[in-house]
Tab-separated table of C-alpha atoms in Angstrom:
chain	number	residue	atom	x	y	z
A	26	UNK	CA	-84.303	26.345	5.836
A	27	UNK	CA	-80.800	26.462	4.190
A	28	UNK	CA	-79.686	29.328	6.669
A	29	UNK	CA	-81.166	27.424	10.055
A	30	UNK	CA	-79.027	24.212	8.621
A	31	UNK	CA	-75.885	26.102	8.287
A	32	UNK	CA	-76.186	27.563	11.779
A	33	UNK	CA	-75.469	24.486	13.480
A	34	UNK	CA	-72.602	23.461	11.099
A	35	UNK	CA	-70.833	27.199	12.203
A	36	UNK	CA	-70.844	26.282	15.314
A	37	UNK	CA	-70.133	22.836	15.221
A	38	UNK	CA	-67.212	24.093	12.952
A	39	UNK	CA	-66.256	26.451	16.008
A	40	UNK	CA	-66.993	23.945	18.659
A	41	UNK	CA	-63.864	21.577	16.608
A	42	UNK	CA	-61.398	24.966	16.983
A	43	UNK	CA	-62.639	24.779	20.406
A	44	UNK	CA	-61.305	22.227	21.292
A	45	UNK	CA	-58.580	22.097	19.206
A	46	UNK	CA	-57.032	24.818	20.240
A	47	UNK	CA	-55.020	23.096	23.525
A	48	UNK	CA	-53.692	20.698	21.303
A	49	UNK	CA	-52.386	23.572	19.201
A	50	UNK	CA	-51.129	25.212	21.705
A	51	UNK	CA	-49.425	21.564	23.358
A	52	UNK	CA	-47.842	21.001	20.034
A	53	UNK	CA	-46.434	24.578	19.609
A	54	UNK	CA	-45.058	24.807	23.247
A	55	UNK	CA	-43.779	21.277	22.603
A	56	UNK	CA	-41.868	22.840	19.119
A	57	UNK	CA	-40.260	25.455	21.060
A	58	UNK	CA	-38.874	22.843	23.712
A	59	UNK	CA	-38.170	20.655	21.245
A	60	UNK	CA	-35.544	23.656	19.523
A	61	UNK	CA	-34.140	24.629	22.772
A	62	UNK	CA	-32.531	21.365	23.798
A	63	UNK	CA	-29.216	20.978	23.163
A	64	UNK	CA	-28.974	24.698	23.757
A	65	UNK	CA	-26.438	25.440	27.020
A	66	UNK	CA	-28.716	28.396	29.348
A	67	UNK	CA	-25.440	29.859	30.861
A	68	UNK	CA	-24.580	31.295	27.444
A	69	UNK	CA	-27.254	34.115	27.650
A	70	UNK	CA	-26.718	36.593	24.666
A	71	UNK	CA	-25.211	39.915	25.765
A	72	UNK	CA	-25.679	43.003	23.846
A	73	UNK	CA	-22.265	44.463	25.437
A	74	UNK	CA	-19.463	42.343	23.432
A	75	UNK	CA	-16.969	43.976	21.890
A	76	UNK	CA	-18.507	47.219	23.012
A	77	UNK	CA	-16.952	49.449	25.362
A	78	UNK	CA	-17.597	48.754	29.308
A	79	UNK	CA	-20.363	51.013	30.627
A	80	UNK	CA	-19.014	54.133	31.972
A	81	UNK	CA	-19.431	53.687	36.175
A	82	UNK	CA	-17.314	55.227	39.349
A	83	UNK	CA	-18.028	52.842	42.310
A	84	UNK	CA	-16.907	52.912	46.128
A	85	UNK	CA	-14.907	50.196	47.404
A	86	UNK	CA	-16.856	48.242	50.120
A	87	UNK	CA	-13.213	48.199	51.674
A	88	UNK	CA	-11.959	50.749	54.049
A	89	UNK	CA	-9.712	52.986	52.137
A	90	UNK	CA	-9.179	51.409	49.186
A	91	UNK	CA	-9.950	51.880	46.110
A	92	UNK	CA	-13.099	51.747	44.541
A	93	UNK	CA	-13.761	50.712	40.789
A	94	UNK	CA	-14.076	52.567	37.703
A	95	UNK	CA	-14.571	52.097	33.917
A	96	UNK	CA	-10.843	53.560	33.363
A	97	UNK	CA	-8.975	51.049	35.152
A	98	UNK	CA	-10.488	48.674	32.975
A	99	UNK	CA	-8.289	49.722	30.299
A	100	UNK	CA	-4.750	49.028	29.240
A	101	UNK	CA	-4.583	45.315	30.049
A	102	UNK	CA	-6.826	42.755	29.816
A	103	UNK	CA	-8.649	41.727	32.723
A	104	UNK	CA	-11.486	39.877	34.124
A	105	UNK	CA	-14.572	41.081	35.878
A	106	UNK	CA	-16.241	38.858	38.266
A	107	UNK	CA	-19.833	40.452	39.506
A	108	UNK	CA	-20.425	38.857	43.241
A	109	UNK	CA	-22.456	39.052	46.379
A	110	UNK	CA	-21.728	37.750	49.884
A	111	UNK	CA	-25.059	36.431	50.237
A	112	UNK	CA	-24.805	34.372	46.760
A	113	UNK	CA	-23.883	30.533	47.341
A	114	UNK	CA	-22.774	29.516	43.916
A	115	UNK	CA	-20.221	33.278	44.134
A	116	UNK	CA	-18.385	31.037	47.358
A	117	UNK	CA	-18.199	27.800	45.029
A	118	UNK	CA	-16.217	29.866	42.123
A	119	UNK	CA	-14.466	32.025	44.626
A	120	UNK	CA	-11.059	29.370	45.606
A	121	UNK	CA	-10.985	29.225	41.253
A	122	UNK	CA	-10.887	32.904	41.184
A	123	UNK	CA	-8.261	33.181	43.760
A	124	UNK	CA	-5.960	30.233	41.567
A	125	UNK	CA	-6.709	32.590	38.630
A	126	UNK	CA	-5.159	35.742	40.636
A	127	UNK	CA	-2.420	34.121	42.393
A	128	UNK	CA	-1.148	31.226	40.164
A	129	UNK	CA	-2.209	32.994	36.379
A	130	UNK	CA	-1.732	36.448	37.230
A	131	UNK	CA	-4.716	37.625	35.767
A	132	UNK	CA	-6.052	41.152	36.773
A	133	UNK	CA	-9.402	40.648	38.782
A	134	UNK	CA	-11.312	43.221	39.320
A	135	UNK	CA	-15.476	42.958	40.928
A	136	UNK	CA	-17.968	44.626	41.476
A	137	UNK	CA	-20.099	43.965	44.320
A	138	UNK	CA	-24.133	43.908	44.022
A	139	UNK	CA	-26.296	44.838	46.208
A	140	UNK	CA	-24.713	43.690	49.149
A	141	UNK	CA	-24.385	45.023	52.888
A	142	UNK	CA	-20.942	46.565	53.262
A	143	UNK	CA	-19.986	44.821	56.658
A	144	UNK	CA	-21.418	41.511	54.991
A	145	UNK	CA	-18.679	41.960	52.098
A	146	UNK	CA	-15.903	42.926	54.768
A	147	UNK	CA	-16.324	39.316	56.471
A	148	UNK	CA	-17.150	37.319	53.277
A	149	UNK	CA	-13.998	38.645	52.161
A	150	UNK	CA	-12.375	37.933	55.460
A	151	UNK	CA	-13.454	34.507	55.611
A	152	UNK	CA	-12.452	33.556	51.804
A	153	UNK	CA	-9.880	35.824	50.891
A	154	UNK	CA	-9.737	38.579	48.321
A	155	UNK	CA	-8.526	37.324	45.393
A	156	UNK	CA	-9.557	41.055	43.332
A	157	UNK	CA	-7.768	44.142	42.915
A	158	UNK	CA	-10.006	46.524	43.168
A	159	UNK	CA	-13.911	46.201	44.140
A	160	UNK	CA	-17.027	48.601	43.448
A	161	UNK	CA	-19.761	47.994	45.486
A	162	UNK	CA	-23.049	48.533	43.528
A	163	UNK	CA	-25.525	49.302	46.672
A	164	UNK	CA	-28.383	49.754	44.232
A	165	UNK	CA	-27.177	47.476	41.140
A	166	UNK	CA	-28.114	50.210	38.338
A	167	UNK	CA	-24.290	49.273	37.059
A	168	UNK	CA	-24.773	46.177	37.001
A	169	UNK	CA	-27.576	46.041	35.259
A	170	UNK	CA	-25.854	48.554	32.672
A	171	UNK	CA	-23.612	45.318	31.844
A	172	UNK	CA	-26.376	43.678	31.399
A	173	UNK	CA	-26.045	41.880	34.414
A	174	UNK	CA	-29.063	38.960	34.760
A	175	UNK	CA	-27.915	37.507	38.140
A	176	UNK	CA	-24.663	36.845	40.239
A	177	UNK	CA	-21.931	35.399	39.655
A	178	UNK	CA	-21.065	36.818	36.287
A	179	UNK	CA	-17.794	37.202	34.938
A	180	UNK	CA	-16.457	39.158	32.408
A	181	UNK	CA	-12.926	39.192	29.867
A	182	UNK	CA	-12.230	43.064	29.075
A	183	UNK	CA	-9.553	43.594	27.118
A	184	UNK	CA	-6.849	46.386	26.557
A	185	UNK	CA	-9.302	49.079	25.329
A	186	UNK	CA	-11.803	48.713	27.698
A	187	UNK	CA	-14.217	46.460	25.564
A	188	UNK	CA	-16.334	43.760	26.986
A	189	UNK	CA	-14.917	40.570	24.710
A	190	UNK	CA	-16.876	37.463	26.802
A	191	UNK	CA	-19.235	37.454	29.173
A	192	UNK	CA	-20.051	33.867	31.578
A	193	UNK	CA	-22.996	33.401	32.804
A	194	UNK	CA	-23.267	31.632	36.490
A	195	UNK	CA	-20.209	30.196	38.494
A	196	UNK	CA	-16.892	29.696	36.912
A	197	UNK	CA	-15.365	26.320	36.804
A	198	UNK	CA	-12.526	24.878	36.011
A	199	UNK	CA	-13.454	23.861	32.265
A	200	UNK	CA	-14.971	27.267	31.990
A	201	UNK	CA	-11.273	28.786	33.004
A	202	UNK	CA	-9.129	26.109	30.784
A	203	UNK	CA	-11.442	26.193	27.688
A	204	UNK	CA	-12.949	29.445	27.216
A	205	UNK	CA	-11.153	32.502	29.400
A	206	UNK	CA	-7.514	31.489	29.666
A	207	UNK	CA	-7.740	30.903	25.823
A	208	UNK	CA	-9.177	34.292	25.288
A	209	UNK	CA	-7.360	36.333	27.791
A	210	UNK	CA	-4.115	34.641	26.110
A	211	UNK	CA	-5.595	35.463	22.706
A	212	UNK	CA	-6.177	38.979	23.726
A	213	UNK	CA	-3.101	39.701	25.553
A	214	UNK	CA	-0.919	38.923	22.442
């Protein structure tokens, strides 16, 4: 008699966990939004900074010029913007790019991801090439060396070839006056 009466208490017990479980689960998932506001998603954590830029050799999309390698990234400090024709917030940041070129004299380099060559040629055409030099990454394994999780992403490398600061999504102009001028500044001292 004792065991058949604590039969239906065990499962009555598991019937409860039953159906508290969704509410457990609500009021964890609810926690871990709770944390994450206030918490700015451009500034994804990169595992490059203050490391050395991958080593890479890339072909300019650009009939002959030159393409882009890890050794011109050295010996000033310069800014690496990772683009694609076919990207619509790369064409937003692009005319703040070109001011950062022309009127700040920054050197701007890019590499180009996966992207049709003629498709860069025009894109360029049409907007103006505010970069140096540009590797085209047909198959984006560079990119996704520098850790890379989407285009555009830009990048401050300074004298020794070390990735310092790494933006996440398109540049604006608070981005350029309050983060990377500061730095590249900083750095260039």
């Amino acid at each position: 008699m004792l065991f058949r009466s604590a039969e239906p208490r065990g499962r009555h017990g598991m019937r409860r966990l039953l159906y508290l479980l969704p509410v457990l689960a609500f009021a964890a998932a609810a926690a871990l939004f709770y944390a994450r506001l206030g918490h700015d998603p451009q500034r994804l954590p990169s595992a490059l900074i203050d490391k050395p830029v991958p080593q890479f050799a890339l072909p300019s999309p650009l009939d002959g010029a030159p393409g882009l390698t890890s050794e011109d990234l050295k010996g000033r400090v310069t800014l690496v913007n990772v683009f694609a024709s076919w990207c619509v917030p790369c064409g937003v940041e692009h005319p703040l790019l070109t001011q950062l070129a022309k009127e700040k004299g920054i050197p701007l380099y890019a590499i180009n991801y996966k992207d049709k060559t003629e498709d860069v040629r025009r894109w360029l055409g049409q907007l103006g090439n505010p970069f140096e030099r540009i590797g085209q990454d047909l198959d984006g394994r560079v990119s996704i060396e520098w850790g890379v999780y989407g285009v555009p992403e830009t990048f401050v490398v300074d004298r020794e070839g070390r990735i310092r600061h790494r933006h996440a999504g398109p540049l604006m102009q608070k981005d350029v006056d309050e983060v990377i001028l500061p730095l590249v500044r900083k750095l260039s001292q």
